[in-house]
Short mmCIF file of C-alpha atoms in Angstrom, two decimals:
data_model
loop_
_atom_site.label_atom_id
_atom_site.label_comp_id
_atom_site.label_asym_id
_atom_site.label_seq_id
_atom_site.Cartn_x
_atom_site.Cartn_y
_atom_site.Cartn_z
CA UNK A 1 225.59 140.62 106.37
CA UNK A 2 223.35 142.64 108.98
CA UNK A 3 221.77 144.67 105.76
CA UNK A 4 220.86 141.32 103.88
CA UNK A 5 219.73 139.96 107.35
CA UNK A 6 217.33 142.88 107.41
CA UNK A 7 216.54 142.98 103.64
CA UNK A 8 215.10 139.44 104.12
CA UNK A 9 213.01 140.44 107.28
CA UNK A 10 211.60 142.83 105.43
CA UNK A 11 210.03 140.56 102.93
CA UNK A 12 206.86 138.34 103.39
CA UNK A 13 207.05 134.63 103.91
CA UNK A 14 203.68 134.20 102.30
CA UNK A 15 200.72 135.80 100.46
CA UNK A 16 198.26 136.87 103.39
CA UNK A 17 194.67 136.25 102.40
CA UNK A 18 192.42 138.30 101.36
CA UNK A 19 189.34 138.97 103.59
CA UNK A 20 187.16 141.59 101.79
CA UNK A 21 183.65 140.68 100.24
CA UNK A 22 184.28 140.58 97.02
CA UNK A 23 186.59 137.59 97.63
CA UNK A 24 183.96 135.63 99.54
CA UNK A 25 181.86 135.80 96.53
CA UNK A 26 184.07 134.56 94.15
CA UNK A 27 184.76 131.19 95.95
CA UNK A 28 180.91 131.17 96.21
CA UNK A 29 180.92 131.16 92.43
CA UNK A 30 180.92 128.11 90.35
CA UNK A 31 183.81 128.57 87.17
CA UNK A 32 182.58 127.13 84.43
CA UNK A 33 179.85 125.52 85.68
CA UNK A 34 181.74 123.26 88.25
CA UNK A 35 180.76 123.82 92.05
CA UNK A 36 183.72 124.22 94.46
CA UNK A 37 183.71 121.83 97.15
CA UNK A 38 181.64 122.54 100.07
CA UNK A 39 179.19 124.34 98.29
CA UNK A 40 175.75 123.56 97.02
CA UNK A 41 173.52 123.88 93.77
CA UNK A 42 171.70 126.95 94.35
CA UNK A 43 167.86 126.94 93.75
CA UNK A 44 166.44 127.76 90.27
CA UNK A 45 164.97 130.73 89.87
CA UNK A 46 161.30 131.67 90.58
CA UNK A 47 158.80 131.19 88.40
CA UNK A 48 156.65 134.31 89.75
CA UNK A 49 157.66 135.94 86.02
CA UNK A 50 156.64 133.18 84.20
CA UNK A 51 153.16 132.94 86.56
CA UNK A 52 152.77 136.43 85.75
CA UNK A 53 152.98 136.58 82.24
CA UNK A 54 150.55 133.00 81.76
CA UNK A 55 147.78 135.19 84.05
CA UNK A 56 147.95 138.22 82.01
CA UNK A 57 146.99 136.07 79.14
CA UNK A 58 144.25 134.21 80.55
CA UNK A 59 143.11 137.46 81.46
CA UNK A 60 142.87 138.49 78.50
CA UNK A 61 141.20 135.95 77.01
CA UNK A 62 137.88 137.19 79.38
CA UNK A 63 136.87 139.07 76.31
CA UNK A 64 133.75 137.36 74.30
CA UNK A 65 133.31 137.70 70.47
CA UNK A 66 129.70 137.59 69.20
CA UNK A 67 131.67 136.40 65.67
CA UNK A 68 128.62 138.47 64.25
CA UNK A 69 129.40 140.82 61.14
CA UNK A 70 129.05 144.29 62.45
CA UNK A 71 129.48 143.70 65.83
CA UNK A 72 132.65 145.69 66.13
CA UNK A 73 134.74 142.93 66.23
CA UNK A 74 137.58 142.24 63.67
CA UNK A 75 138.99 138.93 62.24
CA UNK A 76 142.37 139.79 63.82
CA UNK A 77 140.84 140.09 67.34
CA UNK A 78 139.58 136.83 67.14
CA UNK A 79 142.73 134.94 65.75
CA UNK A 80 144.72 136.87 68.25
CA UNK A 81 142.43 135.20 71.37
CA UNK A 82 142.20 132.12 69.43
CA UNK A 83 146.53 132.17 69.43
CA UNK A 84 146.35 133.76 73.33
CA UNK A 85 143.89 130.21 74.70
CA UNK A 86 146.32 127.66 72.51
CA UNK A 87 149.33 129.25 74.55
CA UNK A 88 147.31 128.86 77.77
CA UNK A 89 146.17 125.41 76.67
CA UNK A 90 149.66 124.36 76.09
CA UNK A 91 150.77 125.75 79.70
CA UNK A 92 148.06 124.35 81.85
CA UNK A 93 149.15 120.50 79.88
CA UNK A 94 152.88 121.32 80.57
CA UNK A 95 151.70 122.44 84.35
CA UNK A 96 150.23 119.43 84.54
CA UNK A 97 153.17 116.86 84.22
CA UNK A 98 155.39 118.98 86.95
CA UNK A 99 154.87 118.15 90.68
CA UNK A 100 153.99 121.29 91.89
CA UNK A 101 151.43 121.49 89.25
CA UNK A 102 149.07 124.74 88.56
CA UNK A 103 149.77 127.93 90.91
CA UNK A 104 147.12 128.97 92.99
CA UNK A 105 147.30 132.30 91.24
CA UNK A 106 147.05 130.75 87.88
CA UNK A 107 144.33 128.07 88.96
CA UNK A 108 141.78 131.61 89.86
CA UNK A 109 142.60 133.29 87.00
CA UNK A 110 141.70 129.89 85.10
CA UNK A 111 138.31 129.34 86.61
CA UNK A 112 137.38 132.91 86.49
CA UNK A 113 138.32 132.84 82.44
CA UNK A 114 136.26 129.51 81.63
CA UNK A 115 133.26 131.16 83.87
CA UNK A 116 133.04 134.23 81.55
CA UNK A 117 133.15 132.21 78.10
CA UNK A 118 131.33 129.72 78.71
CA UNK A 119 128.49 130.36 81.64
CA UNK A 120 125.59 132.68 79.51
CA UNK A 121 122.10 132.31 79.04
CA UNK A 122 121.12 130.35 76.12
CA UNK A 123 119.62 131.58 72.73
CA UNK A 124 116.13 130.89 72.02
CA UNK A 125 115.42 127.49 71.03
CA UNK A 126 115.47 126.50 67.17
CA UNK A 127 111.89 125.24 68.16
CA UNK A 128 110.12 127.08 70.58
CA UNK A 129 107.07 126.05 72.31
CA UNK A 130 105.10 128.50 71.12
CA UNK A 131 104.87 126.33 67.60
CA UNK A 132 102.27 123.37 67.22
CA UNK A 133 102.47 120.05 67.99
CA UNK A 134 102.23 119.14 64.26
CA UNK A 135 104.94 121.66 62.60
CA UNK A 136 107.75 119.26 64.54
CA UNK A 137 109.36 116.66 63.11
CA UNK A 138 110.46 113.96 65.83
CA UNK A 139 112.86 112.33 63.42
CA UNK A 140 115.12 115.30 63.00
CA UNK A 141 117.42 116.58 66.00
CA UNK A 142 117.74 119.76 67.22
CA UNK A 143 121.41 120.57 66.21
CA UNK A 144 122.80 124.27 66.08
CA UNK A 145 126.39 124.73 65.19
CA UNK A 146 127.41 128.01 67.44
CA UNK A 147 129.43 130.71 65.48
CA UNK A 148 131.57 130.96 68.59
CA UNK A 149 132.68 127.11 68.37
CA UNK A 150 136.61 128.14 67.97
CA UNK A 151 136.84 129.85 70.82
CA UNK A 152 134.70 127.94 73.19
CA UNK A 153 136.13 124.44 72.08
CA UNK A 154 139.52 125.76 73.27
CA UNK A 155 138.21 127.36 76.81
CA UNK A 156 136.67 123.59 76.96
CA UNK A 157 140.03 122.19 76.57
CA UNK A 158 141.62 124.19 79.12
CA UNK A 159 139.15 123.30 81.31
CA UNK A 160 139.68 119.69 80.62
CA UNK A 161 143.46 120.23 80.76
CA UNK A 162 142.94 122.05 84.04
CA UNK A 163 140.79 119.33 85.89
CA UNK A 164 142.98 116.83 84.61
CA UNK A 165 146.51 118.76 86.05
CA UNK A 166 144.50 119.73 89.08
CA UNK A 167 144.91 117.04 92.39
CA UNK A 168 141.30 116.84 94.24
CA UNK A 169 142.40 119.63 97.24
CA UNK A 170 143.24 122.14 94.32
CA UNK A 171 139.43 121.58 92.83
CA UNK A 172 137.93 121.89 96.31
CA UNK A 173 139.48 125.43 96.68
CA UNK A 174 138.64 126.79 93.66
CA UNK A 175 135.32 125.33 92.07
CA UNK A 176 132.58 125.48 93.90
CA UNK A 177 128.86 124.50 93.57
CA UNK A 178 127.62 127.62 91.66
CA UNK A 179 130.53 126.53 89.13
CA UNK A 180 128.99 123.11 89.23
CA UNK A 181 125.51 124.29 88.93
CA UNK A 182 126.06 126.83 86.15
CA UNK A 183 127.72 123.96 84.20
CA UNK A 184 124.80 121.69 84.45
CA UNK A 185 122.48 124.61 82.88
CA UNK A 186 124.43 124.42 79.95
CA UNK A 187 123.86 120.64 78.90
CA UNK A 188 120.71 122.59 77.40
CA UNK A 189 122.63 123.57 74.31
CA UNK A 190 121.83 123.15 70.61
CA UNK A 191 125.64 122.59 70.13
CA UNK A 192 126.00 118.67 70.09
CA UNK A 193 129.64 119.42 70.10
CA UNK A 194 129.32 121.33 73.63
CA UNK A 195 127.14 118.91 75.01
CA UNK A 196 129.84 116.07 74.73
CA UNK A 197 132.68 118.20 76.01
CA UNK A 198 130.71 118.96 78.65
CA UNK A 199 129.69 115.05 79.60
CA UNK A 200 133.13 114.38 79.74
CA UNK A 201 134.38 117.45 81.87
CA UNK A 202 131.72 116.84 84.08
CA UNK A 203 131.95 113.38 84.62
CA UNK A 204 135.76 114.11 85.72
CA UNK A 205 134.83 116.63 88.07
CA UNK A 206 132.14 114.28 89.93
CA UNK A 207 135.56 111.94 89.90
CA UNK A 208 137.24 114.04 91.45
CA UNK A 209 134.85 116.15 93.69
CA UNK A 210 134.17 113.32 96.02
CA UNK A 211 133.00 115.66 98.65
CA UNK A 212 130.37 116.92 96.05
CA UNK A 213 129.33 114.32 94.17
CA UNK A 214 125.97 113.78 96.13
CA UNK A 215 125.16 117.89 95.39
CA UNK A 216 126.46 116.84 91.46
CA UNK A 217 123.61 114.15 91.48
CA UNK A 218 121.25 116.06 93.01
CA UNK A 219 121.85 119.30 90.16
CA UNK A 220 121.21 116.06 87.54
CA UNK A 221 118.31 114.86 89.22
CA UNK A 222 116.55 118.46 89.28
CA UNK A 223 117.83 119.50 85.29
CA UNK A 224 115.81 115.84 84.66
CA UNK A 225 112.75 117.00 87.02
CA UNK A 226 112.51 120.26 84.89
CA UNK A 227 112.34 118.35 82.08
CA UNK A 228 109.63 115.80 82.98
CA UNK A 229 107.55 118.23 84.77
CA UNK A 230 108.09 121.99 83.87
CA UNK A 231 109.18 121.98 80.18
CA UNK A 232 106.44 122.74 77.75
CA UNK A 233 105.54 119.07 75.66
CA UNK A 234 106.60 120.35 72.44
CA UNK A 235 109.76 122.11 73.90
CA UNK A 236 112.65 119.77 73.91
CA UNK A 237 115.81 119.56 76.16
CA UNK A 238 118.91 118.76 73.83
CA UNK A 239 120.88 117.23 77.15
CA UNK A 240 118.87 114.75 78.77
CA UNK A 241 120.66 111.61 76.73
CA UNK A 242 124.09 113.40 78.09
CA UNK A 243 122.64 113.69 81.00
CA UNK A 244 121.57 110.24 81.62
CA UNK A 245 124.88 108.92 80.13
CA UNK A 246 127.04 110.38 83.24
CA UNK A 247 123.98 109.12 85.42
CA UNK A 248 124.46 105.41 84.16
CA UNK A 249 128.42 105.68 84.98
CA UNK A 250 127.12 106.76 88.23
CA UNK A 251 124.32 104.14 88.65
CA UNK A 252 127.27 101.43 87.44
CA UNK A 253 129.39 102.24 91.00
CA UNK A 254 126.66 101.89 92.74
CA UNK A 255 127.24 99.67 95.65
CA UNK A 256 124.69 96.64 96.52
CA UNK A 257 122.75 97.02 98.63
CA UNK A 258 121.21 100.23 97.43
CA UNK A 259 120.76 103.19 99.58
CA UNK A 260 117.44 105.07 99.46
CA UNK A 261 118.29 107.53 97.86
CA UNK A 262 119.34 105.81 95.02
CA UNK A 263 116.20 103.84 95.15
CA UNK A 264 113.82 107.26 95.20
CA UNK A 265 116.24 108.71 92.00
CA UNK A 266 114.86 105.69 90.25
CA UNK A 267 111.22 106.05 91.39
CA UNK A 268 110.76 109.91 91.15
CA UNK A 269 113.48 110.74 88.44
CA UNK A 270 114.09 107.89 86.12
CA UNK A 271 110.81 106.07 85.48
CA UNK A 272 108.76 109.41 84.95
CA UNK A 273 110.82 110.14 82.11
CA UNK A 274 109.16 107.50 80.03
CA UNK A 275 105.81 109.91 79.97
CA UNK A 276 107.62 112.44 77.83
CA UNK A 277 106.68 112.97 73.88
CA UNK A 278 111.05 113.05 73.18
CA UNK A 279 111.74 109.99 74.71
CA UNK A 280 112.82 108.32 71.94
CA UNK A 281 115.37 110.92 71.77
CA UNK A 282 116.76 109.38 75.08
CA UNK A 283 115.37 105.84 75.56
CA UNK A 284 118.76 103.77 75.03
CA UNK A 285 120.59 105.40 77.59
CA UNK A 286 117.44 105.83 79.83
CA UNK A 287 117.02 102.04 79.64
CA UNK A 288 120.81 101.41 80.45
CA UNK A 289 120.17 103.43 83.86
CA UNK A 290 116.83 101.02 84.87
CA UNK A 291 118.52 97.96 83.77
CA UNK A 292 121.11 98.80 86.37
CA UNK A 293 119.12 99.51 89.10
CA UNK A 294 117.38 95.84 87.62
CA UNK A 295 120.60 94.23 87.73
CA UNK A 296 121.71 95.35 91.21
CA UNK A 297 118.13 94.57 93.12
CA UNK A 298 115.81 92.61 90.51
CA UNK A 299 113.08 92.94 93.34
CA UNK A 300 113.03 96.63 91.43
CA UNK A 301 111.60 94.76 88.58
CA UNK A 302 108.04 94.73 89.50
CA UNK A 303 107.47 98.47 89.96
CA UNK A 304 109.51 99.49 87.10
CA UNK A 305 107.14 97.50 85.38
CA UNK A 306 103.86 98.46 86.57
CA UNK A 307 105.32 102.26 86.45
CA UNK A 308 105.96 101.90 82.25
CA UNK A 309 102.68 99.68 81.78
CA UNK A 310 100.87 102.69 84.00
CA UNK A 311 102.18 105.25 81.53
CA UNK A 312 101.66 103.39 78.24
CA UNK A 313 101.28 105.27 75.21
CA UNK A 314 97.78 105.18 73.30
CA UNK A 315 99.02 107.30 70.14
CA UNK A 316 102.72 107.30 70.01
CA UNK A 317 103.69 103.97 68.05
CA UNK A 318 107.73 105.02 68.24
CA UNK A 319 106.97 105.18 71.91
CA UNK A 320 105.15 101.63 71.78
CA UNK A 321 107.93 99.96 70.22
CA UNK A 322 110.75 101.42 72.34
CA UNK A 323 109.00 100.47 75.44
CA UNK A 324 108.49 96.98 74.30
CA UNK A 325 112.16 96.54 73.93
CA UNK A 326 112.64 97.76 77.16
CA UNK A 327 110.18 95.34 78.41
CA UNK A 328 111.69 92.87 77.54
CA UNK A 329 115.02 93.52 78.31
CA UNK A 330 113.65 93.19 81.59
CA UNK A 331 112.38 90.28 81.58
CA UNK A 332 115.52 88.49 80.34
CA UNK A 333 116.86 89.20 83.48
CA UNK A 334 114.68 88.02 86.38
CA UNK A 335 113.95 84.76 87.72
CA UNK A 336 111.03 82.50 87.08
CA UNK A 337 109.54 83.49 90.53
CA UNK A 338 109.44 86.91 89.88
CA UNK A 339 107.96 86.52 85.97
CA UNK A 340 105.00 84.49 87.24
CA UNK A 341 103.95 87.45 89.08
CA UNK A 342 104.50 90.30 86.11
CA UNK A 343 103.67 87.73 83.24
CA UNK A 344 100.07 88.26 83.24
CA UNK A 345 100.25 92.15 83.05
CA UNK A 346 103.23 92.19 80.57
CA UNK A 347 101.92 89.39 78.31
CA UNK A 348 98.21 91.08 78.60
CA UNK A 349 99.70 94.93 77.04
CA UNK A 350 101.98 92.77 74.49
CA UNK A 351 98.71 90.98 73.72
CA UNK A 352 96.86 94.27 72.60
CA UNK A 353 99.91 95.30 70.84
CA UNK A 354 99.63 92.59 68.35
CA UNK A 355 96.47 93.62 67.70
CA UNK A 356 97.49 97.24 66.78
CA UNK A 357 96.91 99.19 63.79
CA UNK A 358 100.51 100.16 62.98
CA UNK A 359 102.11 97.62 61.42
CA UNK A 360 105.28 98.23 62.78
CA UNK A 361 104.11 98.07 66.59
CA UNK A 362 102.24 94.74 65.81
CA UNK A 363 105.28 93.11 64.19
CA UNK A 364 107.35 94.22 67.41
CA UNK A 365 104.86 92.49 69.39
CA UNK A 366 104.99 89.28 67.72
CA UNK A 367 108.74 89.24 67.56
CA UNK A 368 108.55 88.76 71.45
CA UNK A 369 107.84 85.01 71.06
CA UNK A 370 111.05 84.88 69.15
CA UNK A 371 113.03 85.26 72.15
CA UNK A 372 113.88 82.12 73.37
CA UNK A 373 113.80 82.99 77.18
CA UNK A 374 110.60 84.68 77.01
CA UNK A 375 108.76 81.49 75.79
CA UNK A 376 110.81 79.36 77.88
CA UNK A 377 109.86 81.43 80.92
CA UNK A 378 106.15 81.54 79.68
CA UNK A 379 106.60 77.53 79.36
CA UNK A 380 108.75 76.65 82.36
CA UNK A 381 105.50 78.51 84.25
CA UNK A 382 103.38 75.49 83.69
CA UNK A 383 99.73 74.84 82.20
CA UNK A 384 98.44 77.28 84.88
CA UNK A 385 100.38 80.40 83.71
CA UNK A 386 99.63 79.45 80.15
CA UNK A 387 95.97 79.42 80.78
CA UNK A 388 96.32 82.83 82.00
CA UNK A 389 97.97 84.43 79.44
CA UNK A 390 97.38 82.65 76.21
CA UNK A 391 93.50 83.89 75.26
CA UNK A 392 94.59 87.58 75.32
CA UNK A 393 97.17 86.48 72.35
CA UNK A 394 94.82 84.14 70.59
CA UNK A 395 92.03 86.89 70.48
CA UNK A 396 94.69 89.33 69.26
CA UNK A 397 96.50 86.75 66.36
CA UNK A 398 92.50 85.64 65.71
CA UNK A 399 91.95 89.32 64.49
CA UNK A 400 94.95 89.96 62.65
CA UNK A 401 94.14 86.63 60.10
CA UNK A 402 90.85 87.88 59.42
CA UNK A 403 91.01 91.48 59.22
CA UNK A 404 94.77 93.47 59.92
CA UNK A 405 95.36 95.88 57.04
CA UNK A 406 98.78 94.71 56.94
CA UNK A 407 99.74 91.32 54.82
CA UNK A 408 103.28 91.67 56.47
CA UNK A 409 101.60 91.02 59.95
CA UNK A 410 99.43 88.35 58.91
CA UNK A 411 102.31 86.25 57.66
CA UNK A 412 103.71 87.28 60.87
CA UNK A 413 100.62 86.11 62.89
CA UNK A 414 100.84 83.04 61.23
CA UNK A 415 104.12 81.83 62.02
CA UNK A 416 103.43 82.59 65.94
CA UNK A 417 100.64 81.06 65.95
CA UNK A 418 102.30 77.67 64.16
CA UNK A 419 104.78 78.48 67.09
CA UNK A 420 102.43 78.49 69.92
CA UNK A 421 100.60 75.29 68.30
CA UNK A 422 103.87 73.40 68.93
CA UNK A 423 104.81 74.76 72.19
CA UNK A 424 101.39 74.57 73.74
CA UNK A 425 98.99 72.80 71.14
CA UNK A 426 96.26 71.66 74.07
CA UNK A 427 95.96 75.35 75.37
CA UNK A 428 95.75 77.05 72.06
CA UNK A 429 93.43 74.98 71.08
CA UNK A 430 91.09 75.52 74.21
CA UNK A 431 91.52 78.88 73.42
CA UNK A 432 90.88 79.28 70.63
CA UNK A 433 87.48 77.23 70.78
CA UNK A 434 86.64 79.27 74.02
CA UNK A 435 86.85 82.60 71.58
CA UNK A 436 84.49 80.53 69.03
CA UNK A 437 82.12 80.19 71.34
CA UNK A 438 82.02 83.47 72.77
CA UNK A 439 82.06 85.01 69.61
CA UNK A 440 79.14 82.65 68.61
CA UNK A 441 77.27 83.88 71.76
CA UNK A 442 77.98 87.20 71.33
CA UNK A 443 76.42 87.12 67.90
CA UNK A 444 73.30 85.40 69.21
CA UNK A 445 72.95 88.24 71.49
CA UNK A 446 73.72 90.98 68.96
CA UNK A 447 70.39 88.55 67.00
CA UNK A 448 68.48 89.23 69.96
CA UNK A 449 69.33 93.05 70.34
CA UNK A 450 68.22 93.61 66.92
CA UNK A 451 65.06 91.71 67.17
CA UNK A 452 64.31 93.29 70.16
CA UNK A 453 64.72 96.72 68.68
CA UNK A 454 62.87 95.75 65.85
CA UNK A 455 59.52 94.75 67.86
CA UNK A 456 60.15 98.42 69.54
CA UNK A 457 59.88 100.21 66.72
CA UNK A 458 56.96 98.30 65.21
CA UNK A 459 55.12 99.12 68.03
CA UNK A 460 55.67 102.44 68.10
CA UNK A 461 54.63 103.03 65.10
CA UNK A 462 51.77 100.19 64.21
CA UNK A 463 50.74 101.30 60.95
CA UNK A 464 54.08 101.57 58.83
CA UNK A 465 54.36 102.21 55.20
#
């Protein structure tokens, strides 16, 4: 009995528990993926590796192929970038749809790789200056597919891709206004396909860079002064319709009223571009841009008018016709108030235009009193206003029946001129009976001249043969 007693003593009640480290980490660790209670989902892992190995190949897509034949450069090379920038394309897209978005790291590495493909000086220009006026052909465009278009169209998407991940705090920190400037240079490409990736990634940086967008108008403002005033007249500048595209987005947000500085871009940047010889290279968006300024404040009507009638062509008849669109365009939109004061001037030029040698200026011209609001406007103006601007038209329509080259614009002449017998038969007529006569007087005097002249020259010489 004692020895059982003490047999049973000797045993342990229980299992005593275990207290060493290697048993604290086992209840720390989830079996079979389920977490024991009391314990929490520890953090995922970091993505410094992953950051790492996305920055080594950005880096080393900072090498440039010439994609020139002999240039030491192999076909493999260039696939092998080509492969390395659709990898980094596809990571910046999938950066963008997480919350944390691009790493800092990542984000320099980026903007240091775009800077070294794509910011270079540019070739020399398919036509230089140096050639004459007369070797150019206006009607063909300046377009020169670069060799290096695979690569660069991908560095253009990741710059896209990265603008577009990128929140507005992230762009402050790492673009800055040399970036911004150097980007601007390059709307002077050949490359029409660089020049529209560029529009767009520049128009969502200004969206963005709210703190820079007055320093983004101003770099647009001086590329377009260059242009106007430093560029050589038969040198042309491939980005000035780009250009004035993201302006006229710009000009579109403008608030009402408008400050002065918007005001002065108009004055000192936007009208001188109608003096250019490539304007019709430009002219529809250019005319977009002043119709906006037009729309916002139409008191900006009369000095964009006397500015384009200031600068009127004499030789360029594409010119002529572009700028009679514009005109009126212009006109369509202002009130009856302020067309009695630019109707004389306006209908005066358009009045010498009908007049004009090319046909297809002339016919432009006349086509102006088929708009309905123009000769409504010209009516609702009264006897008075039609007084002052019919005998410049009747003088110009006079000519073209009796002597314009051109039976197209005589048939032409004559239907206005049915036209302006209807709307306005008592003027016309006035008018035209006022040119009669001083066509009849200035024949007499032209009789006299020559009669004169004659009695000169017989006495001078009193004893002719």
């Amino acid at each position: 009995m004692g020895a059982a007693a003490e047999e049973v003593a000797r045993a342990p009640s229980a299992k005593r528990r275990s207290t060493t480290l290697l048993h604290l980490f086992q209840l720390e660790k989830p079996e079979q993926g389920v977490l024991l209670p009391g314990t929490a989902k520890l953090p995922p892992p970091s993505p410094e590796p992953e950051a790492d190995s996305l920055i080594g190949k950005i880096e080393s897509c900072g090498r440039l192929f010439t994609f020139v034949d002999g240039a030491g450069e192999s076909a493999e090379e260039r696939e092998a970038k080509r492969e390395r920038l659709v990898e980094v394309l596809a990571a910046v897209r999938l950066s963008g749809k997480e919350p944390l978005g691009l790493d800092h790291r990542v984000m320099v590495a980026l903007v240091r790789m775009v800077g070294a493909n794509l910011i270079r000086a540019m070739p020399p220009s398919a036509y230089p200056s140096s050639l004459p006026s007369d070797v150019l052909d206006d009607e063909v465009s300046v377009m020169v597919l670069l060799p290096s278009w695979p690569h660069l169209q991908l560095v253009y998407d990741v710059l896209t891709a990265a603008v577009t991940a990128a929140d507005a705090r992230t762009l402050r920190n790492h673009v800055d206004r040399t970036f911004l400037s150097s980007l601007v240079s390059l709307f002077s490409s050949e490359d029409p396909r660089e020049r529209d990736r560029l529009k767009t990634v520049y128009h969502q940086l200004y969206s963005k860079l709210t703190c820079e967008r007055a320093f983004m108008r101003r770099s647009m403002s001086a590329a377009l002064l260059r242009f106007v005033y430093e560029t050589a007249p038969a040198e042309r500048h491939c980005g000035i319709g780009e250009l004035l595209e993201i302006c006229g987005s710009i000009i579109n947000g403008f608030a009402v009223p408008l400050k002065e500085e918007h005001r002065a871009f108009l004055a000192r940047v936007l009208l001188p571009l109608h003096r250019t010889r490539w304007v019709h290279t430009y002219h529809r968006r250019l005319a977009y841009c002043v119709l906006q300024f037009v729309h916002k404040e139409p008191s900006l009507a009369g000095a964009v008018v006397r500015d384009i009638l200031r600068h009127w062509p004499a030789t360029n008849c594409q010119k002529e016709v572009l700028l009679i669109d514009e005109l009126e365009e212009i006109v369509e939109i202002l009130d009856q108030q302020q067309f009695d004061k630019l109707a004389v001037p306006v209908y005066s030029r358009i009045a010498r235009c009908v007049s004009s040698c090319s046909s297809q200026v002339a016919e432009r011209a006349l086509y102006v009193w088929n708009n309905e609001r123009f000769v409504g406007m010209a009516c609702a103006g009264g006897p008075a206003l039609m007084e002052r601007i019919l005998p410049a038209f009747v003088a110009s329509m006079e000519a073209n029946l009796e002597r314009h080259w051109s039976r197209c614009v005589q048939q032409v002449t004559a239907s206005v001129k049915a036209l302006l017998e209807q709307v306005a038969p008592g003027a016309y007529a006035r008018c035209a009976a006022e040119l009669a006569a001083r066509r009849s007087d200035a024949d007499m005097d032209a009789a006299v001249r020559r009669a004169r002249w004659r009695r000169l020259e017989l006495d001078a010489d009193p004893d002719p043969k």
